[in-house]
Amino acid sequence: MERFKIVTVVIAVALQHIVVANAFAADTCSDAPSGEKISEQVAVVTELPLAVEVTYWDISLETDLPNNRLKLKAICTVRNNGSVPVESLDFDILAGERFYGVHVEIANIAKLTNDKEVKVSFKRFIEEPPEDPDLAGTHKYPLVTRVPLLPALKQGEECRLAFDYTVTCPDIAQRRHYNLIWEPKEGKKEICLISDFTWFPRLATDLQKWRELAGDKNFFPRGSRPAWRATLTHPAELEGMVIEGKVEKTERAGEHTVSRWRSITGGRPQVFIGPAERVERKTEAVTVVFLLPEGNYNREFVDAVGDLVIHAHGVFTDWFGPFDANEVHIVAPSGIRGGHGAFMGMTVDASYFQMNRGERITELGKFFTQTPVHELAHSCWPESYGRGTKFLRESLANFATWHLAREHYGLDIFKSTLQQLIERAKADKPLFNPTGDEEQFAYEKGPIVLDLLRQEMGDEVFFRTLMEYVRRYKNTHVTFIDFVAVCNDVSGRDWMPFFYQWCYGKACPAYHLVGFESKESQAVWETKVTIRNSGVGIVRCPLQLQMDGQSQEEVFWVPEGQEKTFVYQTDKEVVGAVVDPNRIAYQANLAEKREEPAYFVNSLGFGRKSNQEIASKYTQEWLEQIADPGVLFRTGLALYDLKRYDDALTVFENMGEKAGESRVRQAIALIWQGHMLDLLGRRDEAISTYQKVVEMDTKQELYVRHDQFGLAYHPSPYASERMSTPFNRVENLRDD
């Protein structure tokens, strides 16, 4: 526990030395909690090194596609770093198999001694069995694979274990958010194995606790980063790739291809095998390799993505330091939705590459799209764990993406997201809290917090800090408090008050112009401006002094609950003073919005608990106060989730009326009206409603996703399907 004690003391001491250099000066931070309180909320989960660690994997994967099965042999090297002998090990092998619609069958587990295998007994069980057997193998009741070690593994010793097992998908026609095996074309199947699920055995001490931390709280427990080799054997007509690996050898063996891959930085390999076309985009510095669905992609869009990734690779190298490889792998599976990062690689669902290049042109006339840039940015950062890990992963990746967009492509995502946060009434929620980190905030609020940090530090110090952060923790583990320590070390000042406000506090300053007075004084005009902060926290904020034919820009900050008068000199009389004229400062008056239905809806998440809260508030009078079709859609989904189909139908009809000229919103409103009519048994009306969407003939590239329900579709083709097959209820995949 020595490391934890040292970290706690450093924080406590640092709080006594707050540098009076900017908005977070000592006299404005008197309300910050004590060092002890901050150590409880910030420095927890700085775990000790793993007592037992996997240091190496040798994985062989062979496809049995006619039977929708994967045959695997995984050999791991395990080392005991602890001080006591280890008598057994627990592993996670698709412990939540029921959630993913697969079945794991372990043929045997053996201990290797001088390369000779000696079978060992093992037990696959649930630590706390559910009363309902159907819940076995869900995330709430995961399956543990316990392997005894005879003799016990002593301190400093290593052993090798070999797992022989199969993973079978009984029903590959059932569409899930993740499909390990999918059939994008009749007779041609694909396999996509990403790091979100443990398709190869992984050490899992106290598996249910691990699932709770990672799944419910968004805290990532520490894991090992083993080196690995992987061998893929699959039909020769299919392409195969270990996305973050380097290929060593590829050869033909009868009707199969055998390829051998090795890790570059260690970690968790991710695999794609399927019918795909290989497309390359190349410069002297970097090569981008795509595996794309055969004949079902827009080549102009793909080329534009390749050029964008090449440019981002160069810029990120300047900002954060060099990468360890010069080849980026981009795989487009049909069975996995969204974007998922790998080292120097990613999976992005196939429909993404059906878009037109022209849909992603910025005001500067340049092409820009976020997903591939965000996933590439993940290659810059070390493995993070503990509280605040989503911040260290997703917030940094989005900051890098948005800053690139702003600096090089004329697209200010920071500004648009900031206003969405404030308008959605989420600005005063913390990124981290004692019960769990806010996952979506890591994508939205986190990058804005990092941009505020950049403004406070200045570009030179900020990017030097990030480069040192990457250098210091490259290919290793890092915690949130480690990140704060690097900020302190590089800049020579304490940043804990800043992070406490923006990450752990419910900070949203609210500046109001109390009044101003402009008087002539000795050939200049002296203007006094009084501003009050009725919100929480403090932030730099622009002030525009308006004069006849010109204006003068100033910057101010006011501590929460205080009122301050600022004195400025101008050449002319000031006739107007505007606080935050371009709405770029993180501040708003939220108190006035708290009772509004739109505020209430947008302050909640997308899971079942949030939907219960929304549905509990719903009345006809409440509905009449909502004008935003997006808020109406959220309300309708909440009522659907609670099986209040009549009410949901009314809301979706209301949404259609207020959708204006937005064909996307009109189509979505009609589709969900059709869903409700199907569920209410009014099939003829449902068909008529779907027909309207078909007649809209929305473009194939118009793609809609409702991830919480596992739904993704192109409106007109999807509506055509629903005309033949009624909508069947789908359940919300999120708890909140």
XYZ file of C-alpha atoms in Angstrom:
736
model
C 0.000 0.000 0.000
C 3.007 2.328 -0.013
C 2.183 3.808 -3.415
C -1.353 4.719 -2.333
C -0.080 6.447 0.799
C 2.408 8.508 -1.140
C -0.199 9.621 -3.693
C -2.613 10.672 -0.956
C 0.007 12.747 0.834
C 1.095 14.448 -2.386
C -2.471 15.526 -3.085
C -3.034 16.787 0.435
C 0.168 18.820 0.398
C -0.361 20.136 -3.116
C -3.653 21.670 -2.151
C -1.844 23.966 0.253
C 0.213 25.443 -2.610
C -2.288 26.669 -5.172
C -0.580 28.971 -7.636
C -2.215 32.387 -7.993
C -1.782 32.482 -11.764
C -5.202 32.353 -13.380
C -8.905 31.732 -12.822
C -8.111 29.028 -10.278
C -6.230 31.334 -7.926
C -6.011 30.657 -4.205
C -8.612 33.211 -3.216
C -11.154 31.596 -5.564
C -10.690 28.029 -4.378
C -11.411 28.377 -0.679
C -14.399 26.073 -1.023
C -12.339 23.176 -2.384
C -12.525 20.107 -0.143
C -9.723 19.079 2.112
C -6.904 16.867 0.908
C -8.413 13.921 2.753
C -11.746 14.271 0.986
C -10.124 14.642 -2.418
C -7.950 11.612 -1.765
C -11.098 9.548 -1.167
C -12.718 10.614 -4.409
C -9.742 11.003 -6.707
C -6.903 8.779 -5.581
C -8.878 5.564 -5.012
C -8.324 2.578 -7.257
C -4.615 3.272 -7.655
C -4.106 -0.462 -7.362
C -0.902 -2.294 -6.543
C 0.855 -4.266 -9.294
C -1.004 -7.452 -10.190
C -0.168 -10.345 -7.896
C -0.658 -12.790 -10.768
C -0.162 -11.719 -14.349
C -0.352 -13.242 -17.826
C 2.864 -12.262 -19.606
C 2.440 -14.070 -22.947
C -0.278 -15.626 -25.114
C 0.055 -18.026 -28.028
C -3.375 -18.287 -29.654
C -4.478 -20.521 -32.534
C -7.885 -19.986 -34.131
C -9.460 -22.212 -36.760
C -12.843 -21.573 -38.332
C -15.628 -24.155 -38.667
C -18.069 -21.917 -40.507
C -20.596 -24.566 -41.639
C -21.292 -25.163 -37.938
C -20.905 -21.499 -36.906
C -18.045 -22.520 -34.664
C -14.558 -21.372 -33.777
C -11.937 -23.853 -32.582
C -9.356 -22.286 -30.302
C -6.224 -23.275 -28.488
C -4.778 -20.621 -26.219
C -1.529 -21.125 -24.311
C -0.670 -18.558 -21.667
C 2.362 -17.922 -19.498
C 1.393 -16.916 -15.961
C 3.753 -15.345 -13.417
C 3.236 -14.957 -9.677
C 4.429 -11.467 -8.715
C 2.922 -11.708 -5.250
C 4.354 -12.771 -1.918
C 2.198 -15.859 -1.327
C 1.782 -19.096 -3.314
C -1.198 -19.275 -5.688
C -3.218 -22.495 -5.557
C -5.804 -21.722 -8.265
C -6.604 -19.182 -10.951
C -9.942 -17.864 -12.203
C -10.402 -17.119 -15.910
C -13.044 -15.317 -17.925
C -13.792 -17.119 -21.209
C -16.818 -15.314 -22.619
C -18.217 -15.384 -19.107
C -21.270 -13.449 -20.332
C -21.844 -15.927 -23.163
C -25.634 -15.676 -23.019
C -25.477 -11.922 -23.661
C -23.458 -12.514 -26.832
C -25.592 -15.438 -28.011
C -22.767 -17.994 -27.952
C -21.904 -21.206 -26.180
C -18.424 -22.044 -24.899
C -17.389 -25.683 -24.629
C -14.024 -26.345 -22.934
C -12.577 -29.676 -24.073
C -9.620 -29.627 -21.695
C -7.142 -27.461 -19.837
C -3.576 -28.647 -19.425
C -0.438 -27.550 -17.630
C 2.678 -27.554 -19.806
C 5.919 -28.849 -18.348
C 8.839 -29.101 -20.767
C 6.253 -28.713 -23.560
C 4.431 -31.836 -22.346
C 0.738 -31.321 -21.576
C -0.680 -32.686 -18.319
C -4.436 -32.301 -18.064
C -5.781 -30.570 -14.989
C -9.251 -30.572 -13.543
C -11.234 -27.364 -13.856
C -14.586 -26.030 -12.817
C -16.879 -23.686 -14.764
C -19.419 -22.157 -12.428
C -21.236 -19.015 -11.249
C -19.958 -17.498 -8.013
C -23.468 -16.493 -6.902
C -25.942 -18.688 -8.841
C -29.188 -16.956 -9.902
C -32.601 -18.259 -8.912
C -33.571 -18.126 -12.595
C -31.336 -20.567 -14.564
C -31.909 -18.507 -17.732
C -29.782 -15.745 -16.218
C -26.696 -17.971 -16.089
C -24.020 -16.606 -18.387
C -25.325 -13.053 -18.402
C -23.159 -10.131 -17.307
C -24.910 -10.147 -13.930
C -24.177 -13.838 -13.412
C -20.947 -14.544 -15.323
C -19.373 -17.982 -15.659
C -16.013 -18.405 -13.920
C -13.495 -20.991 -15.111
C -11.401 -22.040 -12.109
C -8.116 -23.864 -12.718
C -6.255 -25.492 -9.770
C -2.456 -25.303 -9.737
C -0.657 -28.367 -8.412
C 1.819 -27.689 -7.039
C 0.962 -24.120 -6.065
C 2.684 -21.364 -8.025
C 5.303 -19.814 -5.737
C 6.516 -16.225 -5.647
C 8.490 -15.364 -8.785
C 7.573 -18.617 -10.540
C 5.951 -19.026 -13.950
C 3.752 -21.736 -15.391
C 2.101 -22.361 -18.769
C -1.524 -23.348 -19.237
C -3.165 -24.580 -22.455
C -6.905 -24.149 -23.102
C -8.667 -26.169 -25.819
C -12.217 -24.971 -26.424
C -14.860 -24.065 -28.975
C -17.140 -21.053 -29.308
C -20.419 -21.772 -31.116
C -23.101 -19.314 -32.242
C -26.365 -21.331 -32.261
C -28.371 -18.620 -34.042
C -26.375 -16.224 -36.206
C -29.566 -14.766 -37.699
C -30.362 -12.960 -34.435
C -29.058 -9.414 -34.767
C -27.116 -8.253 -31.723
C -24.956 -5.236 -30.997
C -21.998 -7.595 -31.291
C -22.179 -10.655 -33.538
C -19.090 -12.835 -33.243
C -20.206 -14.696 -36.382
C -22.422 -13.016 -38.962
C -23.537 -13.696 -42.532
C -23.401 -10.424 -44.509
C -23.904 -12.320 -47.781
C -25.653 -15.620 -48.309
C -23.092 -18.379 -48.053
C -20.315 -16.026 -46.920
C -19.801 -15.581 -43.208
C -17.517 -13.316 -41.203
C -15.925 -13.495 -37.760
C -15.162 -10.389 -35.758
C -13.634 -10.692 -32.286
C -13.059 -7.412 -30.466
C -11.671 -6.616 -27.027
C -15.117 -5.824 -25.587
C -15.621 -9.537 -24.961
C -13.171 -12.146 -23.669
C -13.047 -14.537 -26.595
C -9.762 -15.893 -25.247
C -9.181 -16.730 -21.547
C -8.403 -13.770 -19.337
C -7.467 -13.702 -15.663
C -10.500 -12.594 -13.676
C -10.109 -12.530 -9.915
C -13.499 -11.767 -8.341
C -15.238 -11.782 -11.713
C -18.554 -10.379 -10.554
C -16.797 -7.441 -8.879
C -14.825 -6.856 -12.079
C -18.024 -6.849 -14.138
C -19.669 -4.425 -11.733
C -16.760 -2.001 -11.874
C -16.319 -2.153 -15.640
C -19.956 -2.479 -16.685
C -21.926 -0.493 -14.123
C -19.448 2.066 -12.789
C -17.197 2.538 -15.842
C -14.098 2.017 -13.687
C -11.594 -0.148 -15.539
C -9.769 -2.589 -13.218
C -6.149 -3.133 -14.001
C -5.213 -5.995 -16.337
C -2.000 -7.286 -17.825
C -0.603 -6.303 -21.231
C 0.886 -9.567 -22.438
C 2.833 -9.961 -25.632
C 1.192 -12.458 -27.974
C 1.315 -14.470 -31.161
C -1.823 -15.475 -33.027
C -2.309 -17.993 -35.833
C -5.438 -17.820 -38.004
C -6.636 -20.712 -40.177
C -9.611 -19.995 -42.431
C -11.002 -20.650 -45.932
C -8.685 -19.237 -48.580
C -11.405 -17.116 -50.184
C -11.696 -15.050 -46.987
C -9.426 -12.257 -45.756
C -7.961 -12.529 -42.244
C -6.342 -9.949 -39.994
C -5.306 -9.462 -36.378
C -6.075 -5.775 -36.359
C -3.385 -4.464 -33.984
C -0.803 -7.052 -35.008
C 2.033 -7.366 -37.489
C 1.861 -10.253 -39.947
C 4.904 -12.533 -39.887
C 3.941 -15.166 -42.430
C 1.019 -16.122 -44.650
C 0.797 -19.426 -46.545
C -1.719 -21.624 -48.339
C -2.578 -25.008 -46.799
C -4.933 -26.818 -49.160
C -8.196 -24.874 -49.262
C -7.196 -22.758 -46.278
C -4.998 -19.778 -45.546
C -2.779 -19.834 -42.467
C -1.420 -16.502 -41.233
C 0.793 -15.812 -38.226
C 0.730 -12.493 -36.401
C 2.588 -10.976 -33.466
C 1.857 -8.116 -31.101
C 3.529 -4.735 -31.443
C 2.769 -3.255 -28.017
C 1.018 -6.146 -26.243
C -2.516 -6.180 -24.929
C -5.597 -7.882 -26.339
C -5.645 -9.054 -29.970
C -8.732 -8.375 -32.100
C -9.503 -10.551 -35.120
C -11.423 -10.217 -38.368
C -12.012 -13.017 -40.889
C -14.484 -12.599 -43.702
C -15.344 -11.855 -47.329
C -13.631 -8.537 -47.913
C -11.769 -6.464 -50.457
C -8.382 -5.049 -49.554
C -7.829 -1.355 -50.353
C -4.641 0.570 -49.521
C -3.819 4.260 -49.193
C -0.094 4.876 -48.857
C 2.561 7.559 -48.330
C 6.222 7.285 -47.405
C 5.364 7.763 -43.735
C 2.295 5.570 -43.259
C 0.056 3.027 -44.998
C -3.685 2.637 -44.364
C -5.066 -0.835 -45.153
C -8.846 -1.296 -45.437
C -10.761 -4.590 -45.419
C -14.160 -3.651 -46.886
C -17.352 -5.532 -47.760
C -17.119 -6.864 -51.300
C -18.591 -4.347 -53.739
C -20.601 -2.593 -51.030
C -18.713 0.601 -50.240
C -18.194 4.066 -51.687
C -14.612 4.167 -52.977
C -14.459 7.975 -53.008
C -15.457 8.046 -49.330
C -12.931 5.312 -48.480
C -10.090 7.175 -50.195
C -11.047 10.358 -48.331
C -10.981 8.492 -45.009
C -7.558 7.065 -45.872
C -6.138 10.514 -46.633
C -7.665 11.914 -43.446
C -6.149 9.145 -41.300
C -2.738 9.694 -42.911
C -2.933 13.401 -42.092
C -4.131 12.732 -38.532
C -1.258 10.279 -38.050
C 1.225 13.018 -38.908
C -0.399 15.664 -36.721
C -0.730 13.317 -33.730
C 2.936 12.423 -34.095
C 3.778 16.126 -33.745
C 1.422 16.615 -30.794
C 1.915 13.428 -28.793
C 5.068 11.728 -30.051
C 5.846 8.973 -32.595
C 3.764 5.820 -33.036
C 5.343 2.370 -32.740
C 4.138 1.300 -36.200
C 3.474 2.825 -39.614
C 0.545 0.736 -40.859
C -3.062 1.473 -39.861
C -5.651 -1.306 -40.228
C -9.293 -0.347 -40.810
C -11.765 -3.234 -40.913
C -15.438 -2.852 -41.857
C -17.417 -5.788 -40.411
C -21.168 -6.119 -40.887
C -21.763 -7.843 -37.550
C -20.245 -5.244 -35.217
C -21.753 -1.801 -34.803
C -20.000 1.477 -34.143
C -16.286 2.112 -33.967
C -13.845 0.147 -31.806
C -10.208 1.081 -31.426
C -7.136 -1.107 -31.567
C -3.472 -0.174 -31.575
C -2.925 1.396 -35.009
C -6.238 -0.021 -36.124
C -9.996 -0.088 -35.716
C -13.262 -1.752 -36.670
C -15.947 0.541 -38.092
C -19.282 -0.973 -39.114
C -19.655 -1.624 -42.838
C -22.544 0.786 -43.387
C -20.238 3.696 -42.483
C -18.314 3.302 -45.731
C -21.472 3.514 -47.838
C -21.718 7.261 -47.184
C -20.953 9.928 -49.758
C -17.821 12.008 -49.375
C -19.820 15.198 -49.953
C -21.772 14.655 -46.733
C -18.639 15.289 -44.682
C -17.309 18.491 -46.239
C -16.625 21.304 -43.759
C -17.049 25.034 -44.328
C -13.417 25.192 -45.453
C -14.257 22.762 -48.252
C -12.260 19.957 -46.632
C -13.387 16.422 -45.862
C -13.578 15.471 -42.174
C -15.257 12.656 -40.266
C -14.760 11.902 -36.585
C -14.870 8.133 -36.121
C -11.584 6.994 -37.758
C -9.669 9.928 -36.261
C -11.041 9.165 -32.773
C -10.136 5.480 -33.048
C -6.629 6.296 -34.304
C -6.133 8.655 -31.349
C -6.581 5.717 -28.967
C -3.194 4.446 -30.153
C -1.547 7.451 -28.492
C -2.535 6.724 -24.904
C -1.371 4.186 -22.322
C -3.691 1.626 -20.753
C -5.738 3.398 -18.067
C -7.545 1.867 -15.129
C -9.441 2.826 -11.988
C -11.801 5.745 -11.576
C -11.660 8.286 -14.376
C -10.540 5.808 -17.021
C -13.141 6.868 -19.563
C -11.707 10.369 -19.231
C -8.197 9.098 -19.912
C -9.402 7.150 -22.946
C -12.425 8.711 -24.581
C -11.982 12.331 -23.492
C -8.388 12.450 -24.713
C -9.317 10.730 -27.980
C -12.168 13.156 -28.608
C -10.026 16.141 -27.651
C -7.411 15.085 -30.204
C -10.134 14.587 -32.818
C -11.918 17.888 -32.175
C -8.728 19.930 -31.929
C -7.577 18.503 -35.269
C -10.981 19.402 -36.759
C -10.784 22.952 -35.438
C -7.158 23.654 -36.282
C -6.997 22.036 -39.727
C -10.538 21.590 -41.052
C -12.514 24.641 -39.889
C -14.948 22.592 -37.794
C -15.494 23.710 -34.169
C -17.005 20.655 -32.476
C -16.063 22.035 -29.052
C -18.422 24.972 -29.457
C -21.365 22.990 -30.809
C -21.009 20.296 -28.150
C -20.718 22.871 -25.370
C -24.009 24.447 -26.352
C -25.679 21.039 -26.630
C -24.490 20.175 -23.130
C -25.891 23.381 -21.684
C -29.130 23.152 -23.618
C -29.532 19.511 -22.598
C -29.107 20.583 -18.986
C -26.130 18.308 -18.418
C -23.528 20.979 -17.819
C -23.810 20.800 -14.040
C -23.297 17.042 -13.764
C -19.883 15.684 -12.715
C -17.734 13.527 -14.969
C -16.809 11.293 -12.042
C -18.764 10.515 -8.911
C -18.529 8.021 -6.036
C -21.065 5.612 -7.562
C -19.777 5.542 -11.126
C -18.274 7.608 -13.916
C -20.564 9.234 -16.478
C -19.688 7.329 -19.660
C -21.318 9.654 -22.192
C -19.786 12.681 -20.457
C -16.354 11.280 -21.198
C -17.164 11.763 -24.885
C -18.888 15.154 -24.507
C -17.826 17.065 -21.400
C -14.363 15.522 -21.033
C -12.875 16.958 -24.252
C -14.222 20.390 -23.352
C -12.565 20.129 -19.930
C -9.280 19.272 -21.647
C -9.707 22.271 -23.946
C -10.263 24.473 -20.885
C -7.039 23.024 -19.486
C -5.278 23.902 -22.767
C -6.512 27.490 -22.520
C -5.361 27.771 -18.896
C -1.953 26.187 -19.513
C -1.288 27.678 -22.933
C -0.611 25.528 -26.010
C 3.123 25.099 -25.456
C 2.841 23.764 -21.901
C -0.323 21.762 -22.627
C 1.096 19.786 -25.548
C 4.408 19.339 -23.764
C 2.371 17.859 -20.901
C 0.559 15.402 -23.167
C 3.788 14.373 -24.867
C 5.408 13.734 -21.474
C 2.305 11.809 -20.337
C 2.574 9.492 -23.360
C 6.359 9.133 -23.008
C 6.248 8.387 -19.283
C 3.510 5.746 -19.421
C 3.937 4.312 -22.921
C 2.948 0.618 -23.111
C 2.089 0.525 -19.421
C -0.731 1.366 -17.022
C -1.855 4.768 -15.792
C -4.444 6.212 -13.416
C -6.234 9.544 -13.390
C -4.047 10.749 -10.531
C -0.956 9.883 -12.623
C -2.288 12.189 -15.330
C -2.780 15.014 -12.831
C 0.758 14.449 -11.519
C 2.206 14.877 -15.035
C 0.256 18.118 -15.442
C 1.734 19.355 -12.160
C 5.283 18.241 -12.960
C 5.479 19.779 -16.429
C 3.750 23.064 -15.626
C 5.222 23.570 -12.169
C 1.850 24.262 -10.549
C -1.013 22.408 -8.906
C -3.997 21.494 -11.085
C -6.074 19.602 -8.549
C -8.493 22.528 -7.936
C -9.117 22.689 -11.681
C -9.780 18.961 -11.996
C -11.842 18.886 -8.844
C -14.156 21.567 -10.226
C -14.518 20.234 -13.753
C -14.349 16.476 -13.172
C -15.656 15.868 -9.652
C -17.735 18.978 -9.051
C -21.107 19.898 -10.498
C -19.594 22.998 -12.023
C -21.458 25.329 -14.321
C -20.788 29.019 -13.724
C -23.600 31.431 -14.602
C -22.401 34.960 -15.394
C -24.851 37.863 -15.530
C -24.247 41.459 -16.486
C -25.406 43.526 -13.489
C -24.657 46.836 -15.223
C -22.016 49.077 -16.738
C -21.104 52.747 -16.711
C -18.847 54.539 -19.195
C -17.369 57.984 -18.369
C -14.851 60.168 -20.158
C -11.625 60.639 -18.204
C -8.458 62.386 -19.474
C -8.886 61.736 -23.207
C -10.019 58.131 -22.695
C -13.232 56.513 -21.609
C -13.265 54.598 -18.357
C -15.894 51.875 -18.231
C -16.942 49.985 -15.105
C -18.641 46.641 -15.754
C -20.247 44.684 -12.902
C -20.796 40.953 -13.364
C -22.233 38.355 -11.006
C -21.680 34.583 -10.990
C -24.837 32.929 -9.678
C -23.742 29.464 -10.779
C -21.202 26.935 -9.516
C -17.498 27.088 -10.272
C -15.362 29.524 -12.220
C -14.276 29.797 -15.848
C -12.593 32.317 -18.120
C -15.266 34.171 -20.071
C -15.137 36.686 -22.945
C -16.649 40.140 -22.562
C -17.402 42.362 -25.552
C -17.413 46.140 -25.013
C -19.441 47.670 -27.820
C -18.752 51.199 -29.114
C -19.842 53.173 -32.136
C -18.371 51.319 -35.119
C -16.025 49.103 -33.119
C -15.729 46.718 -30.195
C -13.117 45.663 -27.670
C -12.672 42.102 -26.407
C -11.767 41.382 -22.781
C -11.638 38.280 -20.596
C -12.876 38.001 -17.002
C -13.681 35.464 -14.312
C -15.787 35.765 -11.178
C -15.848 33.248 -8.289
C -19.149 31.482 -7.673
C -21.672 33.426 -5.643
C -19.733 36.671 -6.000
C -20.165 39.952 -7.825
C -17.185 41.878 -9.208
C -16.657 45.204 -10.938
C -14.033 45.466 -13.673
C -12.589 48.718 -15.016
C -11.561 49.038 -18.661
C -10.236 51.905 -20.769
C -11.506 52.460 -24.305
C -11.074 55.051 -27.058
C -14.822 55.682 -27.286
C -17.851 55.563 -25.044
C -19.065 52.019 -24.365
C -22.731 51.743 -25.315
C -23.119 48.020 -24.723
C -21.475 45.181 -22.792
C -22.121 41.569 -23.801
C -21.078 38.575 -21.696
C -19.857 35.634 -23.801
C -21.077 37.050 -27.141
C -20.199 33.928 -29.150
C -21.352 31.485 -26.451
C -17.989 29.760 -26.162
C -17.516 29.832 -22.372
C -18.690 26.916 -20.257
C -21.353 28.855 -18.416
C -25.134 29.216 -18.373
C -28.031 29.971 -16.089
C -29.396 26.523 -15.447
C -31.592 27.440 -12.507
C -34.227 28.903 -14.813
C -34.482 25.695 -16.803
C -34.776 23.046 -14.124
C -38.557 22.746 -14.266
C -38.790 22.630 -18.053
C -39.715 19.207 -19.565
C -36.982 19.522 -22.196
C -34.382 20.176 -19.501
C -35.611 17.211 -17.474
C -35.555 14.791 -20.421
C -32.149 15.882 -21.666
C -30.609 15.720 -18.198
C -31.151 11.957 -18.141
C -29.516 9.048 -19.923
C -30.847 6.476 -22.385
C -31.147 3.448 -20.097
C -34.130 1.841 -18.383
C -33.832 3.828 -15.152
C -33.836 7.155 -16.998
C -36.778 6.063 -19.122
C -38.714 5.165 -15.973
C -38.142 8.705 -14.679
C -39.253 10.282 -17.954
C -42.358 8.097 -18.196
C -43.295 8.906 -14.588
C -43.412 12.636 -15.445
C -45.371 12.289 -18.668
C -48.811 13.927 -18.943
C -50.681 15.524 -21.845
C -50.021 18.948 -20.292
C -46.341 18.122 -19.970
C -46.247 17.070 -23.626
C -47.692 20.381 -24.794
C -44.665 22.203 -23.376
C -42.200 20.329 -25.631
C -41.400 21.786 -29.036
C -38.088 20.040 -29.796
C -38.643 16.888 -31.925
C -35.504 15.346 -30.420
C -36.934 15.670 -26.908
C -40.238 14.257 -28.158
C -38.374 11.279 -29.585
C -36.614 10.628 -26.263
C -39.979 10.851 -24.479
C -41.611 8.457 -26.938
C -38.817 5.908 -26.506
C -39.182 6.124 -22.719
C -42.916 5.394 -22.949
C -42.215 2.522 -25.356
C -39.655 1.129 -22.920
C -42.357 1.116 -20.210
C -44.830 -0.558 -22.636
C -47.124 2.479 -22.715
C -47.692 2.109 -26.436
C -50.770 4.344 -26.772
C -48.982 7.257 -25.111
C -45.841 6.591 -27.139
C -47.868 6.652 -30.370
C -49.268 10.068 -29.439
C -45.763 11.410 -28.775
C -44.328 10.036 -32.040
C -47.253 11.582 -33.949
C -46.483 14.868 -32.204
C -42.840 14.479 -33.179
C -43.827 14.045 -36.830
C -45.863 17.240 -36.730
C -42.929 19.211 -35.312
C -40.197 17.637 -37.456
C -40.445 20.492 -39.963
C -38.505 19.885 -43.163
C -36.135 17.342 -41.609
C -36.681 14.167 -43.633
C -34.622 12.192 -41.123
C -36.866 13.150 -38.213
C -39.998 12.670 -40.282
C -38.874 9.174 -41.273
C -37.931 8.202 -37.711
C -41.225 9.535 -36.337
C -43.198 7.485 -38.892
C -41.156 4.328 -38.303
C -41.801 4.477 -34.578
C -45.468 5.218 -35.150
C -45.516 2.022 -37.195
C -43.751 0.154 -34.388
C -46.369 1.256 -31.870
C -49.247 0.380 -34.204
C -47.758 -3.097 -34.672
C -47.472 -3.594 -30.918
C -51.066 -2.375 -30.460
C -52.295 -4.943 -32.987
C -53.278 -2.313 -35.573
C -51.412 -3.978 -38.416
C -53.201 -2.343 -41.384
C -52.474 1.140 -39.993
C -48.859 0.123 -39.353
C -48.397 -0.999 -42.972
C -49.879 2.270 -44.213
C -47.461 4.214 -42.010
C -44.428 2.219 -43.151
C -45.508 2.813 -46.761
C -45.090 6.568 -46.235
C -41.436 6.022 -45.267
C -40.865 3.798 -48.303
C -42.286 6.524 -50.545
C -39.893 9.055 -48.996
C -37.126 7.030 -50.699
C -34.469 8.065 -48.214
C -30.956 7.595 -49.486
C -29.221 4.318 -48.731
C -26.449 6.262 -46.979
C -28.948 7.722 -44.465
C -28.269 5.457 -41.496
C -30.051 5.546 -38.160
C -28.920 3.846 -34.936
C -30.641 3.365 -31.587
C -27.841 1.543 -29.764
C -29.704 1.221 -26.471
C -32.203 -1.021 -28.277
C -29.704 -2.668 -30.615
C -31.428 -1.180 -33.672
C -29.729 0.145 -36.788
C -31.360 0.749 -40.165
C -31.695 2.695 -43.394
C -35.231 4.161 -43.065
C -36.850 3.327 -46.422
C -35.409 -0.215 -46.826
C -36.177 -0.920 -43.159
C -39.770 0.317 -43.544
C -40.141 -1.962 -46.563
C -39.071 -4.926 -44.400
C -41.587 -3.965 -41.717
C -44.364 -3.976 -44.306
C -43.704 -7.700 -44.707
C -42.768 -8.544 -41.129
C -44.327 -6.801 -38.106
C -42.098 -5.110 -35.557
C -41.302 -7.280 -32.536
C -40.449 -5.576 -29.288
C -36.733 -5.139 -28.536
C -35.483 -4.526 -25.017
C -33.297 -1.722 -23.724
C -29.714 -2.946 -23.358
C -28.713 -0.198 -20.906
C -29.436 0.099 -17.197
C -27.981 3.678 -17.023
